[in-house]
mmCIF file of C-alpha atoms and ligand atoms in Angstrom:
data_model
loop_
_atom_site.group_PDB
_atom_site.id
_atom_site.type_symbol
_atom_site.label_atom_id
_atom_site.label_comp_id
_atom_site.label_asym_id
_atom_site.label_seq_id
_atom_site.Cartn_x
_atom_site.Cartn_y
_atom_site.Cartn_z
ATOM 1 C CA MET A 1 245.288 -73.980 151.749
ATOM 2 C CA SER A 2 247.520 -72.470 149.065
ATOM 3 C CA GLU A 3 251.001 -74.044 149.607
ATOM 4 C CA ASN A 4 252.940 -70.875 148.765
ATOM 5 C CA LYS A 5 251.074 -68.208 151.043
ATOM 6 C CA PRO A 6 252.730 -67.655 154.195
ATOM 7 C CA VAL A 7 251.156 -69.209 157.404
ATOM 8 C CA ILE A 8 250.202 -67.097 160.299
ATOM 9 C CA LEU A 9 249.283 -68.622 163.234
ATOM 10 C CA THR A 10 248.122 -67.418 166.966
ATOM 11 C CA CYS A 11 245.822 -67.857 169.500
ATOM 12 C CA ALA A 12 244.128 -66.527 172.665
ATOM 13 C CA GLN A 13 243.006 -68.335 175.614
ATOM 14 C CA PRO A 14 239.093 -68.216 176.378
ATOM 15 C CA THR A 15 239.826 -67.377 179.831
ATOM 16 C CA GLY A 16 237.475 -64.378 179.783
ATOM 17 C CA GLY A 17 236.186 -61.527 178.040
ATOM 18 C CA LEU A 18 239.012 -60.300 175.625
ATOM 19 C CA THR A 19 240.874 -57.195 176.831
ATOM 20 C CA ILE A 20 242.337 -54.007 175.424
ATOM 21 C CA GLY A 21 245.674 -55.512 175.900
ATOM 22 C CA ASN A 22 244.631 -58.529 173.542
ATOM 23 C CA TYR A 23 242.959 -56.448 171.173
ATOM 24 C CA LEU A 24 246.162 -53.598 170.881
ATOM 25 C CA GLY A 25 248.827 -56.387 171.469
ATOM 26 C CA ALA A 26 247.362 -58.951 169.025
ATOM 27 C CA ILE A 27 244.269 -59.188 167.683
ATOM 28 C CA LYS A 28 244.171 -55.517 165.878
ATOM 29 C CA ASN A 29 247.349 -56.847 164.253
ATOM 30 C CA TRP A 30 246.123 -60.200 162.951
ATOM 31 C CA ALA A 31 243.240 -58.519 160.831
ATOM 32 C CA ASP A 32 245.909 -56.517 159.205
ATOM 33 C CA MET A 33 247.518 -59.846 158.231
ATOM 34 C CA LEU A 34 244.513 -61.379 156.491
ATOM 35 C CA GLU A 35 245.749 -60.413 152.687
ATOM 36 C CA GLY A 36 248.183 -62.724 151.328
ATOM 37 C CA ASN A 37 248.763 -65.198 153.947
ATOM 38 C CA THR A 38 247.028 -68.372 155.065
ATOM 39 C CA CYS A 39 245.622 -67.554 158.761
ATOM 40 C CA PHE A 40 244.992 -69.891 161.569
ATOM 41 C CA PHE A 41 243.640 -68.368 164.674
ATOM 42 C CA GLY A 42 243.064 -70.543 167.338
ATOM 43 C CA ILE A 43 240.933 -70.608 170.785
ATOM 44 C CA VAL A 44 242.798 -72.433 172.993
ATOM 45 C CA ASP A 45 240.481 -74.019 175.344
ATOM 46 C CA MET A 46 243.015 -76.706 176.425
ATOM 47 C CA HIS A 47 245.318 -73.878 177.507
ATOM 48 C CA ALA A 48 242.460 -72.431 179.594
ATOM 49 C CA ILE A 49 242.249 -75.500 181.971
ATOM 50 C CA THR A 50 245.735 -74.871 183.424
ATOM 51 C CA VAL A 51 244.020 -72.423 185.583
ATOM 52 C CA ASP A 52 241.099 -72.552 187.824
ATOM 53 C CA TYR A 53 237.744 -72.373 185.893
ATOM 54 C CA THR A 54 234.216 -73.587 185.723
ATOM 55 C CA PRO A 55 233.060 -75.711 182.642
ATOM 56 C CA ALA A 56 230.114 -73.662 181.590
ATOM 57 C CA GLU A 57 232.024 -70.588 181.673
ATOM 58 C CA LEU A 58 234.602 -71.897 179.373
ATOM 59 C CA ARG A 59 231.985 -72.967 176.961
ATOM 60 C CA LYS A 60 230.416 -69.714 177.077
ATOM 61 C CA ASN A 61 233.760 -67.689 176.666
ATOM 62 C CA SER A 62 234.906 -69.952 173.830
ATOM 63 C CA LEU A 63 231.634 -69.102 171.623
ATOM 64 C CA SER A 64 231.955 -65.419 172.574
ATOM 65 C CA CYS A 65 235.523 -65.322 171.956
ATOM 66 C CA VAL A 66 235.097 -66.352 168.320
ATOM 67 C CA ALA A 67 232.422 -63.310 167.994
ATOM 68 C CA GLN A 68 234.993 -60.937 169.352
ATOM 69 C CA TYR A 69 237.555 -62.128 166.893
ATOM 70 C CA ILE A 70 235.146 -61.518 164.106
ATOM 71 C CA ALA A 71 233.835 -58.321 165.712
ATOM 72 C CA CYS A 72 237.240 -56.964 165.580
ATOM 73 C CA GLY A 73 237.782 -57.398 161.810
ATOM 74 C CA ILE A 74 238.576 -61.080 161.409
ATOM 75 C CA GLU A 75 236.824 -61.889 158.626
ATOM 76 C CA PRO A 76 235.763 -65.825 158.553
ATOM 77 C CA GLU A 77 236.104 -65.895 154.774
ATOM 78 C CA LYS A 78 239.876 -65.044 155.090
ATOM 79 C CA ALA A 79 240.796 -66.726 158.290
ATOM 80 C CA ASN A 80 240.493 -70.460 159.791
ATOM 81 C CA MET A 81 239.229 -69.775 163.313
ATOM 82 C CA PHE A 82 239.063 -72.839 165.389
ATOM 83 C CA ILE A 83 238.797 -74.417 168.821
ATOM 84 C CA GLN A 84 241.735 -76.180 170.020
ATOM 85 C CA SER A 85 240.293 -78.977 171.268
ATOM 86 C CA HIS A 86 238.298 -79.602 168.010
ATOM 87 C CA VAL A 87 241.188 -80.476 166.346
ATOM 88 C CA THR A 88 243.151 -83.911 167.062
ATOM 89 C CA GLY A 89 247.066 -83.215 167.138
ATOM 90 C CA HIS A 90 247.678 -80.532 169.433
ATOM 91 C CA ALA A 91 248.044 -82.548 172.476
ATOM 92 C CA GLU A 92 249.672 -85.548 170.666
ATOM 93 C CA LEU A 93 252.350 -83.017 169.199
ATOM 94 C CA ALA A 94 252.968 -81.835 172.630
ATOM 95 C CA TRP A 95 253.688 -85.047 174.056
ATOM 96 C CA VAL A 96 256.506 -85.773 171.539
ATOM 97 C CA LEU A 97 257.755 -82.285 172.033
ATOM 98 C CA SER A 98 257.689 -82.749 175.750
ATOM 99 C CA CYS A 99 260.134 -85.445 175.410
ATOM 100 C CA ILE A 100 262.783 -83.133 174.029
ATOM 101 C CA THR A 101 262.054 -80.543 176.546
ATOM 102 C CA PRO A 102 264.389 -80.122 179.456
ATOM 103 C CA LEU A 103 262.061 -79.860 182.901
ATOM 104 C CA GLY A 104 264.434 -76.941 183.771
ATOM 105 C CA GLU A 105 263.639 -74.658 180.789
ATOM 106 C CA LEU A 106 259.981 -74.919 181.721
ATOM 107 C CA GLN A 107 260.648 -73.908 185.308
ATOM 108 C CA ARG A 108 262.341 -71.146 184.303
ATOM 109 C CA MET A 109 259.143 -69.538 182.252
ATOM 110 C CA THR A 110 258.373 -66.098 183.483
ATOM 111 C CA GLN A 111 254.613 -66.792 182.974
ATOM 112 C CA PHE A 112 254.737 -70.042 184.761
ATOM 113 C CA LYS A 113 256.431 -68.623 187.989
ATOM 114 C CA ASP A 114 253.815 -65.654 187.670
ATOM 115 C CA LYS A 115 251.141 -67.945 187.737
ATOM 116 C CA VAL A 116 252.548 -69.815 190.564
ATOM 117 C CA GLN A 117 252.651 -66.856 192.686
ATOM 118 C CA VAL A 118 248.994 -66.077 191.989
ATOM 119 C CA GLN A 119 247.983 -69.617 192.823
ATOM 120 C CA ALA A 120 250.432 -69.202 196.009
ATOM 121 C CA LYS A 121 248.291 -66.306 196.900
ATOM 122 C CA THR A 122 244.949 -67.947 196.169
ATOM 123 C CA GLN A 123 246.133 -70.860 198.453
ATOM 124 C CA GLY A 124 247.159 -68.437 201.125
ATOM 125 C CA LEU A 125 250.905 -68.982 200.573
ATOM 126 C CA GLY A 126 251.714 -65.686 199.316
ATOM 127 C CA SER A 127 254.398 -64.829 201.810
ATOM 128 C CA ASN A 128 256.017 -68.054 201.378
ATOM 129 C CA ILE A 129 257.364 -67.384 197.983
ATOM 130 C CA GLU A 130 257.050 -63.772 197.479
ATOM 131 C CA GLY A 131 260.396 -62.029 196.747
ATOM 132 C CA ASP A 132 262.126 -65.516 196.099
ATOM 133 C CA ASP A 133 263.864 -65.134 193.076
ATOM 134 C CA SER A 134 265.239 -68.631 193.044
ATOM 135 C CA ILE A 135 261.903 -70.371 192.879
ATOM 136 C CA GLU A 136 263.372 -71.850 189.439
ATOM 137 C CA ASN A 137 265.728 -73.781 191.832
ATOM 138 C CA GLN A 138 262.940 -75.461 194.116
ATOM 139 C CA ASP A 139 260.033 -77.679 193.414
ATOM 140 C CA PRO A 140 257.192 -75.161 193.443
ATOM 141 C CA THR A 141 254.699 -77.906 194.132
ATOM 142 C CA SER A 142 256.335 -78.670 197.529
ATOM 143 C CA ARG A 143 254.850 -75.546 198.659
ATOM 144 C CA VAL A 144 251.982 -74.742 196.513
ATOM 145 C CA SER A 145 249.415 -76.994 194.593
ATOM 146 C CA ILE A 146 250.466 -76.545 191.045
ATOM 147 C CA ASN A 147 249.069 -78.588 188.587
ATOM 148 C CA SER A 148 251.391 -79.938 185.992
ATOM 149 C CA GLY A 149 249.489 -78.701 182.694
ATOM 150 C CA LEU A 150 250.536 -75.207 184.076
ATOM 151 C CA LEU A 151 254.190 -76.242 183.436
ATOM 152 C CA MET A 152 253.762 -77.844 180.511
ATOM 153 C CA TYR A 153 251.722 -74.940 178.784
ATOM 154 C CA PRO A 154 254.629 -73.603 176.914
ATOM 155 C CA VAL A 155 255.081 -77.184 175.172
ATOM 156 C CA LEU A 156 251.439 -77.298 174.035
ATOM 157 C CA MET A 157 251.914 -73.569 172.856
ATOM 158 C CA ALA A 158 254.832 -74.829 170.931
ATOM 159 C CA ALA A 159 252.653 -77.633 169.703
ATOM 160 C CA ASP A 160 249.942 -74.894 168.607
ATOM 161 C CA ILE A 161 252.427 -73.215 166.348
ATOM 162 C CA LEU A 162 254.778 -76.102 165.000
ATOM 163 C CA LEU A 163 251.363 -78.058 164.124
ATOM 164 C CA TYR A 164 250.652 -75.466 161.268
ATOM 165 C CA ASN A 165 254.208 -74.936 160.288
ATOM 166 C CA ALA A 166 253.714 -71.255 161.054
ATOM 167 C CA ASP A 167 255.859 -68.737 159.292
ATOM 168 C CA ALA A 168 255.221 -65.991 161.716
ATOM 169 C CA VAL A 169 253.182 -65.999 164.928
ATOM 170 C CA PRO A 170 251.626 -62.255 165.775
ATOM 171 C CA VAL A 171 251.798 -62.016 169.685
ATOM 172 C CA GLY A 172 252.214 -59.520 172.439
ATOM 173 C CA ALA A 173 255.697 -59.048 174.189
ATOM 174 C CA ASP A 174 254.736 -61.225 177.193
ATOM 175 C CA GLN A 175 254.911 -64.278 174.643
ATOM 176 C CA LYS A 176 258.560 -63.529 173.464
ATOM 177 C CA GLN A 177 259.850 -66.034 175.856
ATOM 178 C CA HIS A 178 257.368 -68.779 174.848
ATOM 179 C CA LEU A 179 258.068 -68.414 171.218
ATOM 180 C CA GLU A 180 261.778 -68.509 171.839
ATOM 181 C CA LEU A 181 261.307 -71.842 173.498
ATOM 182 C CA CYS A 182 259.239 -73.124 170.426
ATOM 183 C CA ARG A 183 261.854 -72.008 168.321
ATOM 184 C CA ASN A 184 264.531 -73.959 170.231
ATOM 185 C CA LEU A 185 262.285 -77.347 170.128
ATOM 186 C CA ALA A 186 261.945 -76.760 166.335
ATOM 187 C CA GLN A 187 265.280 -76.427 165.991
ATOM 188 C CA ARG A 188 265.994 -79.392 168.325
ATOM 189 C CA PHE A 189 263.656 -81.853 166.627
ATOM 190 C CA ASN A 190 265.272 -80.777 163.259
ATOM 191 C CA GLN A 191 268.835 -81.591 164.277
ATOM 192 C CA ARG A 192 267.652 -84.894 165.976
ATOM 193 C CA TYR A 193 265.299 -86.234 163.246
ATOM 194 C CA SER A 194 265.976 -84.398 160.217
ATOM 195 C CA ASP A 195 264.204 -81.294 158.855
ATOM 196 C CA THR A 196 260.742 -81.219 159.614
ATOM 197 C CA PHE A 197 259.504 -78.001 161.229
ATOM 198 C CA LYS A 198 259.777 -74.549 160.037
ATOM 199 C CA VAL A 199 261.315 -72.309 162.815
ATOM 200 C CA PRO A 200 258.720 -69.635 163.116
ATOM 201 C CA GLU A 201 259.465 -65.813 163.635
ATOM 202 C CA PRO A 202 257.701 -63.968 166.506
ATOM 203 C CA PHE A 203 255.771 -60.673 165.108
ATOM 204 C CA ILE A 204 255.464 -57.949 168.060
ATOM 205 C CA PRO A 205 253.925 -54.607 167.289
ATOM 206 C CA LYS A 206 255.690 -51.612 167.757
ATOM 207 C CA PHE A 207 252.736 -49.951 169.697
ATOM 208 C CA GLY A 208 250.590 -51.735 172.077
ATOM 209 C CA GLN A 209 252.973 -54.702 172.737
ATOM 210 C CA ARG A 210 252.546 -54.350 176.515
ATOM 211 C CA ILE A 211 249.401 -52.842 177.862
ATOM 212 C CA MET A 212 249.941 -52.580 181.556
ATOM 213 C CA SER A 213 247.258 -52.888 184.243
ATOM 214 C CA LEU A 214 245.335 -49.594 185.066
ATOM 215 C CA GLN A 215 245.768 -50.083 188.988
ATOM 216 C CA ASP A 216 249.157 -51.431 189.012
ATOM 217 C CA PRO A 217 251.228 -50.155 186.011
ATOM 218 C CA THR A 218 254.058 -52.265 186.627
ATOM 219 C CA ARG A 219 252.026 -55.408 185.757
ATOM 220 C CA LYS A 220 250.513 -56.607 182.482
ATOM 221 C CA MET A 221 247.039 -56.103 182.000
ATOM 222 C CA SER A 222 245.394 -59.405 182.428
ATOM 223 C CA LYS A 223 241.844 -60.580 181.599
ATOM 224 C CA SER A 224 241.985 -63.193 184.663
ATOM 225 C CA ASP A 225 243.126 -60.102 187.258
ATOM 226 C CA PRO A 226 241.103 -60.091 190.198
ATOM 227 C CA ASN A 227 240.761 -56.569 190.385
ATOM 228 C CA LYS A 228 238.213 -55.801 187.346
ATOM 229 C CA ASN A 229 239.262 -51.905 187.565
ATOM 230 C CA ALA A 230 242.848 -52.936 186.515
ATOM 231 C CA THR A 231 241.445 -54.390 183.070
ATOM 232 C CA LEU A 232 239.255 -52.551 180.102
ATOM 233 C CA PHE A 233 237.553 -55.468 178.468
ATOM 234 C CA LEU A 234 236.432 -54.893 174.677
ATOM 235 C CA LEU A 235 232.857 -55.266 176.012
ATOM 236 C CA ASP A 236 232.738 -52.763 178.731
ATOM 237 C CA ASP A 237 230.089 -50.212 178.334
ATOM 238 C CA PRO A 238 231.111 -46.412 177.946
ATOM 239 C CA LYS A 239 230.216 -45.570 181.477
ATOM 240 C CA LEU A 240 232.727 -48.100 182.827
ATOM 241 C CA ILE A 241 235.449 -47.380 180.343
ATOM 242 C CA LYS A 242 235.331 -43.543 181.525
ATOM 243 C CA LYS A 243 235.387 -44.618 185.104
ATOM 244 C CA LYS A 244 238.325 -47.334 184.944
ATOM 245 C CA ILE A 245 240.375 -44.473 183.055
ATOM 246 C CA MET A 246 239.408 -41.756 184.959
ATOM 247 C CA SER A 247 240.625 -43.912 188.150
ATOM 248 C CA ALA A 248 243.760 -45.523 186.715
ATOM 249 C CA VAL A 249 246.721 -45.137 189.026
ATOM 250 C CA THR A 250 249.055 -42.539 187.948
ATOM 251 C CA ASP A 251 251.570 -40.117 190.000
ATOM 252 C CA SER A 252 251.487 -36.813 191.797
ATOM 253 C CA ALA A 253 253.653 -34.967 188.884
ATOM 254 C CA ARG A 254 251.632 -32.770 186.910
ATOM 255 C CA ASP A 255 252.701 -32.287 183.504
ATOM 256 C CA ILE A 256 252.544 -34.741 180.394
ATOM 257 C CA GLU A 257 255.670 -36.030 179.390
ATOM 258 C CA LEU A 258 257.518 -39.253 178.245
ATOM 259 C CA SER A 259 259.389 -40.591 181.245
ATOM 260 C CA GLU A 260 260.118 -44.527 181.972
ATOM 261 C CA SER A 261 259.881 -43.618 185.795
ATOM 262 C CA ARG A 262 256.272 -42.709 185.457
ATOM 263 C CA PRO A 263 254.568 -46.196 184.352
ATOM 264 C CA GLY A 264 250.946 -45.018 184.640
ATOM 265 C CA LEU A 265 251.590 -42.145 182.258
ATOM 266 C CA SER A 266 253.233 -44.244 179.958
ATOM 267 C CA ASN A 267 250.876 -46.648 179.981
ATOM 268 C CA LEU A 268 247.813 -44.006 179.311
ATOM 269 C CA ILE A 269 249.992 -42.510 176.291
ATOM 270 C CA ASN A 270 250.655 -46.101 174.971
ATOM 271 C CA ILE A 271 246.772 -46.840 174.931
ATOM 272 C CA TYR A 272 246.047 -43.633 173.339
ATOM 273 C CA SER A 273 249.011 -44.173 170.799
ATOM 274 C CA ALA A 274 247.894 -47.507 169.788
ATOM 275 C CA PHE A 275 244.107 -46.612 169.355
ATOM 276 C CA SER A 276 244.949 -43.225 167.433
ATOM 277 C CA ASP A 277 247.930 -44.469 165.764
ATOM 278 C CA GLN A 278 249.671 -41.198 166.387
ATOM 279 C CA THR A 279 253.307 -41.270 167.758
ATOM 280 C CA PRO A 280 253.533 -41.229 171.684
ATOM 281 C CA GLU A 281 255.784 -37.912 170.969
ATOM 282 C CA SER A 282 253.079 -36.237 169.194
ATOM 283 C CA ILE A 283 250.511 -37.124 172.002
ATOM 284 C CA VAL A 284 252.597 -35.332 174.516
ATOM 285 C CA GLN A 285 253.112 -32.325 172.299
ATOM 286 C CA SER A 286 249.114 -32.119 172.053
ATOM 287 C CA PHE A 287 248.793 -32.299 175.710
ATOM 288 C CA LYS A 288 251.536 -29.860 176.311
ATOM 289 C CA GLY A 289 250.222 -27.264 179.164
ATOM 290 C CA LYS A 290 247.370 -29.751 180.118
ATOM 291 C CA GLY A 291 247.397 -32.333 182.997
ATOM 292 C CA TYR A 292 245.869 -35.870 183.967
ATOM 293 C CA GLY A 293 242.402 -35.002 183.877
ATOM 294 C CA ASP A 294 242.512 -33.906 180.093
ATOM 295 C CA LEU A 295 244.629 -36.880 178.981
ATOM 296 C CA LYS A 296 242.370 -39.300 180.708
ATOM 297 C CA SER A 297 239.112 -37.722 179.543
ATOM 298 C CA ASP A 298 240.302 -37.598 175.924
ATOM 299 C CA LEU A 299 241.601 -40.990 176.098
ATOM 300 C CA ALA A 300 238.122 -42.404 177.563
ATOM 301 C CA ASP A 301 236.499 -40.630 174.611
ATOM 302 C CA LEU A 302 238.746 -42.351 172.437
ATOM 303 C CA VAL A 303 238.345 -45.761 173.620
ATOM 304 C CA ILE A 304 234.572 -45.593 173.778
ATOM 305 C CA GLU A 305 234.613 -44.382 170.260
ATOM 306 C CA LYS A 306 237.011 -47.306 168.890
ATOM 307 C CA LEU A 307 235.268 -49.921 170.476
ATOM 308 C CA LYS A 308 231.577 -48.869 169.854
ATOM 309 C CA PRO A 309 231.644 -50.523 166.353
ATOM 310 C CA VAL A 310 233.397 -53.649 167.779
ATOM 311 C CA GLN A 311 230.693 -53.822 170.416
ATOM 312 C CA GLU A 312 227.762 -53.374 167.920
ATOM 313 C CA ARG A 313 229.138 -56.232 165.644
ATOM 314 C CA TYR A 314 229.527 -58.356 168.628
ATOM 315 C CA HIS A 315 226.141 -58.070 169.927
ATOM 316 C CA ASN A 316 224.531 -58.827 166.786
ATOM 317 C CA LEU A 317 226.699 -61.970 165.980
ATOM 318 C CA MET A 318 225.775 -63.261 169.444
ATOM 319 C CA LYS A 319 222.314 -63.347 168.402
ATOM 320 C CA ASP A 320 223.114 -66.241 165.847
ATOM 321 C CA PRO A 321 225.044 -68.773 167.601
ATOM 322 C CA ALA A 322 224.675 -71.334 164.687
ATOM 323 C CA TYR A 323 226.448 -69.134 162.391
ATOM 324 C CA LEU A 324 229.357 -68.847 165.071
ATOM 325 C CA GLU A 325 229.242 -72.607 165.213
ATOM 326 C CA ALA A 326 229.698 -72.806 161.509
ATOM 327 C CA VAL A 327 232.685 -70.744 161.201
ATOM 328 C CA LEU A 328 234.522 -72.947 163.875
ATOM 329 C CA LYS A 329 233.249 -76.267 162.117
ATOM 330 C CA GLU A 330 234.823 -74.832 158.798
ATOM 331 C CA GLY A 331 237.857 -73.433 160.672
ATOM 332 C CA ALA A 332 238.282 -76.809 162.502
ATOM 333 C CA GLU A 333 238.350 -78.889 159.010
ATOM 334 C CA ALA A 334 240.887 -76.702 157.583
ATOM 335 C CA ALA A 335 242.895 -76.848 160.650
ATOM 336 C CA GLN A 336 242.686 -80.623 161.045
ATOM 337 C CA LYS A 337 243.785 -81.160 157.472
ATOM 338 C CA GLN A 338 247.068 -79.481 158.168
ATOM 339 C CA ALA A 339 247.361 -80.914 161.577
ATOM 340 C CA PHE A 340 247.071 -84.528 160.373
ATOM 341 C CA LYS A 341 249.449 -84.019 157.901
ATOM 342 C CA MET A 342 252.169 -82.494 160.168
ATOM 343 C CA LEU A 343 251.316 -85.370 162.939
ATOM 344 C CA ARG A 344 251.811 -87.862 160.405
ATOM 345 C CA LYS A 345 255.154 -86.782 159.458
ATOM 346 C CA VAL A 346 256.169 -86.297 162.844
ATOM 347 C CA TYR A 347 255.109 -89.656 163.925
ATOM 348 C CA LYS A 348 257.098 -91.429 161.386
ATOM 349 C CA LYS A 349 260.137 -89.451 162.189
ATOM 350 C CA SER A 350 259.807 -90.138 165.807
ATOM 351 C CA GLY A 351 259.830 -94.033 164.867
ATOM 352 C CA PHE A 352 256.122 -95.012 165.460
ATOM 353 C CA LEU A 353 255.057 -97.625 163.376
ATOM 354 C CA ASN A 354 252.836 -96.753 160.511
ATOM 355 C CA ARG A 355 248.982 -97.216 161.148
ATOM 356 C CA SER A 356 247.681 -98.950 158.334
HETATM 357 P P1 ATP B 401 245.420 -64.363 180.949
HETATM 358 O O1 ATP B 401 245.143 -63.280 181.548
HETATM 359 O O2 ATP B 401 244.259 -65.365 181.398
HETATM 360 O O3 ATP B 401 246.664 -64.987 181.425
HETATM 361 P P2 ATP B 401 246.273 -63.340 178.238
HETATM 362 O O4 ATP B 401 245.077 -62.151 178.058
HETATM 363 O O5 ATP B 401 247.376 -62.727 179.039
HETATM 364 O O6 ATP B 401 245.348 -64.203 179.383
HETATM 365 P P3 ATP B 401 245.693 -64.452 175.788
HETATM 366 O O7 ATP B 401 244.229 -64.330 175.801
HETATM 367 O O8 ATP B 401 246.260 -65.982 175.392
HETATM 368 O O9 ATP B 401 246.442 -64.307 177.360
HETATM 369 O O10 ATP B 401 246.425 -63.897 174.829
HETATM 370 C C1 ATP B 401 246.292 -63.706 173.819
HETATM 371 C C2 ATP B 401 247.055 -62.524 172.888
HETATM 372 O O11 ATP B 401 247.169 -61.349 173.605
HETATM 373 C C3 ATP B 401 248.493 -62.929 173.164
HETATM 374 O O12 ATP B 401 249.447 -62.731 171.822
HETATM 375 C C4 ATP B 401 249.353 -61.911 174.083
HETATM 376 O O13 ATP B 401 250.310 -61.631 173.892
HETATM 377 C C5 ATP B 401 248.282 -60.658 173.918
HETATM 378 N N1 ATP B 401 248.177 -59.933 175.088
HETATM 379 C C6 ATP B 401 247.531 -60.390 176.476
HETATM 380 N N2 ATP B 401 247.633 -59.406 177.298
HETATM 381 C C7 ATP B 401 248.385 -58.109 176.543
HETATM 382 C C8 ATP B 401 248.873 -57.216 177.064
HETATM 383 N N3 ATP B 401 248.526 -56.571 178.461
HETATM 384 N N4 ATP B 401 249.578 -56.299 176.227
HETATM 385 C C9 ATP B 401 249.475 -56.647 175.103
HETATM 386 N N5 ATP B 401 249.211 -57.763 174.503
HETATM 387 C C10 ATP B 401 248.856 -58.739 175.289
HETATM 388 N N1 LTN B 402 250.347 -68.853 175.257
HETATM 389 C C1 LTN B 402 249.530 -67.410 174.568
HETATM 390 C C2 LTN B 402 248.303 -68.079 174.235
HETATM 391 C C3 LTN B 402 248.682 -68.770 173.304
HETATM 392 C C4 LTN B 402 249.581 -68.814 172.063
HETATM 393 C C5 LTN B 402 249.429 -70.084 171.209
HETATM 394 C C6 LTN B 402 249.725 -67.717 171.203
HETATM 395 C C7 LTN B 402 248.483 -70.476 173.303
HETATM 396 N N2 LTN B 402 248.953 -71.017 172.089
HETATM 397 C C8 LTN B 402 250.232 -70.421 169.838
HETATM 398 C C9 LTN B 402 250.359 -67.800 169.831
HETATM 399 C C10 LTN B 402 250.375 -68.962 169.471
HETATM 400 C C11 LTN B 402 249.203 -66.493 175.873
HETATM 401 O O1 LTN B 402 249.142 -66.926 177.076
HETATM 402 N N3 LTN B 402 248.746 -65.324 175.536
#
């Protein structure tokens, strides 16, 4: 690893197939950062076990995820792609950081509260806590069976980032709060023990930073949404893409305009904009006098055309799992080198006796 190049680190969870939200909000931008930077792109399987999962699916998704990264333009020669559990140090650093993290900060995290709601619903407890804004003031475990890994999730994420002394972390807008916590933890550690960590900058794209659900445009598009029509997956076939976009929830107005009070329409324009690199204003201009049918149909054609080469590359890559495993092995070796270096420094500053 070159010492003077900026370090870019980011990760995605292998909780299912990647979505166009992951692609537009994150991976598409990672591919633009390969030149001039040292890049670490993690597949965070340890984060993925904070929600319900099956081990066989996780294993499958992890390999499929690296194939999707490469298919999206992340060249293995230019980036270190690794599986989180292959690198010793993530969980260790998370433990040290947890000891300087106030519990209240974790309970206030939006993603934690959202996931508690989801788990409450699956446990048939939805009506108990729905609409309860003061959930951070309660012990959620008193009503819902929440694993503490879900609460600790942002600390592990901070460890993922700080372990590599990342300068910048490209993420979608949903991760802004987690990034803020990571920055706070870096500063807190530096103050307490002397300068150790770089304070990383979030990098949030201008377009595509928050792709919303096709069925409920007030919620973020998520790969773990139980309603599969709400989410466009990178590997959806053309027929399915068309069907999902044509049945996207919009409103009863007819014209195409930019309006915050029309979230379904705004989401479609946003997706159009991110895939075509045109501004939302110029898209609205080109659909003047046309309606939803035209916009949806053109958008479906655009998404199908943009995803076609990604899908072709993906299916070819999946024919060669040995190659994918070799990419991950090399990535983990590079990541491990950096992780050990950082962990040694942190342990020393924390007062742990040197291991000879
Ligand atoms: P899950 O749905 O299982 O909670 P996720 O897709 O939200 O997962 P990750 O796979 O970890 O979470 O996300 C990887 C990257 O994709 C992150 O940088 C995240 O900010 C970005 N991302 C995820 N969903 C969206 C979205 N709907 N719009 C824009 N960016 C997104
Ligand atoms: N929390 C992120 C995934 C994630 C991540 C990271 C992103 C885990 N560790 C480190 C950037 C850097 C999510 O849910 N999207």
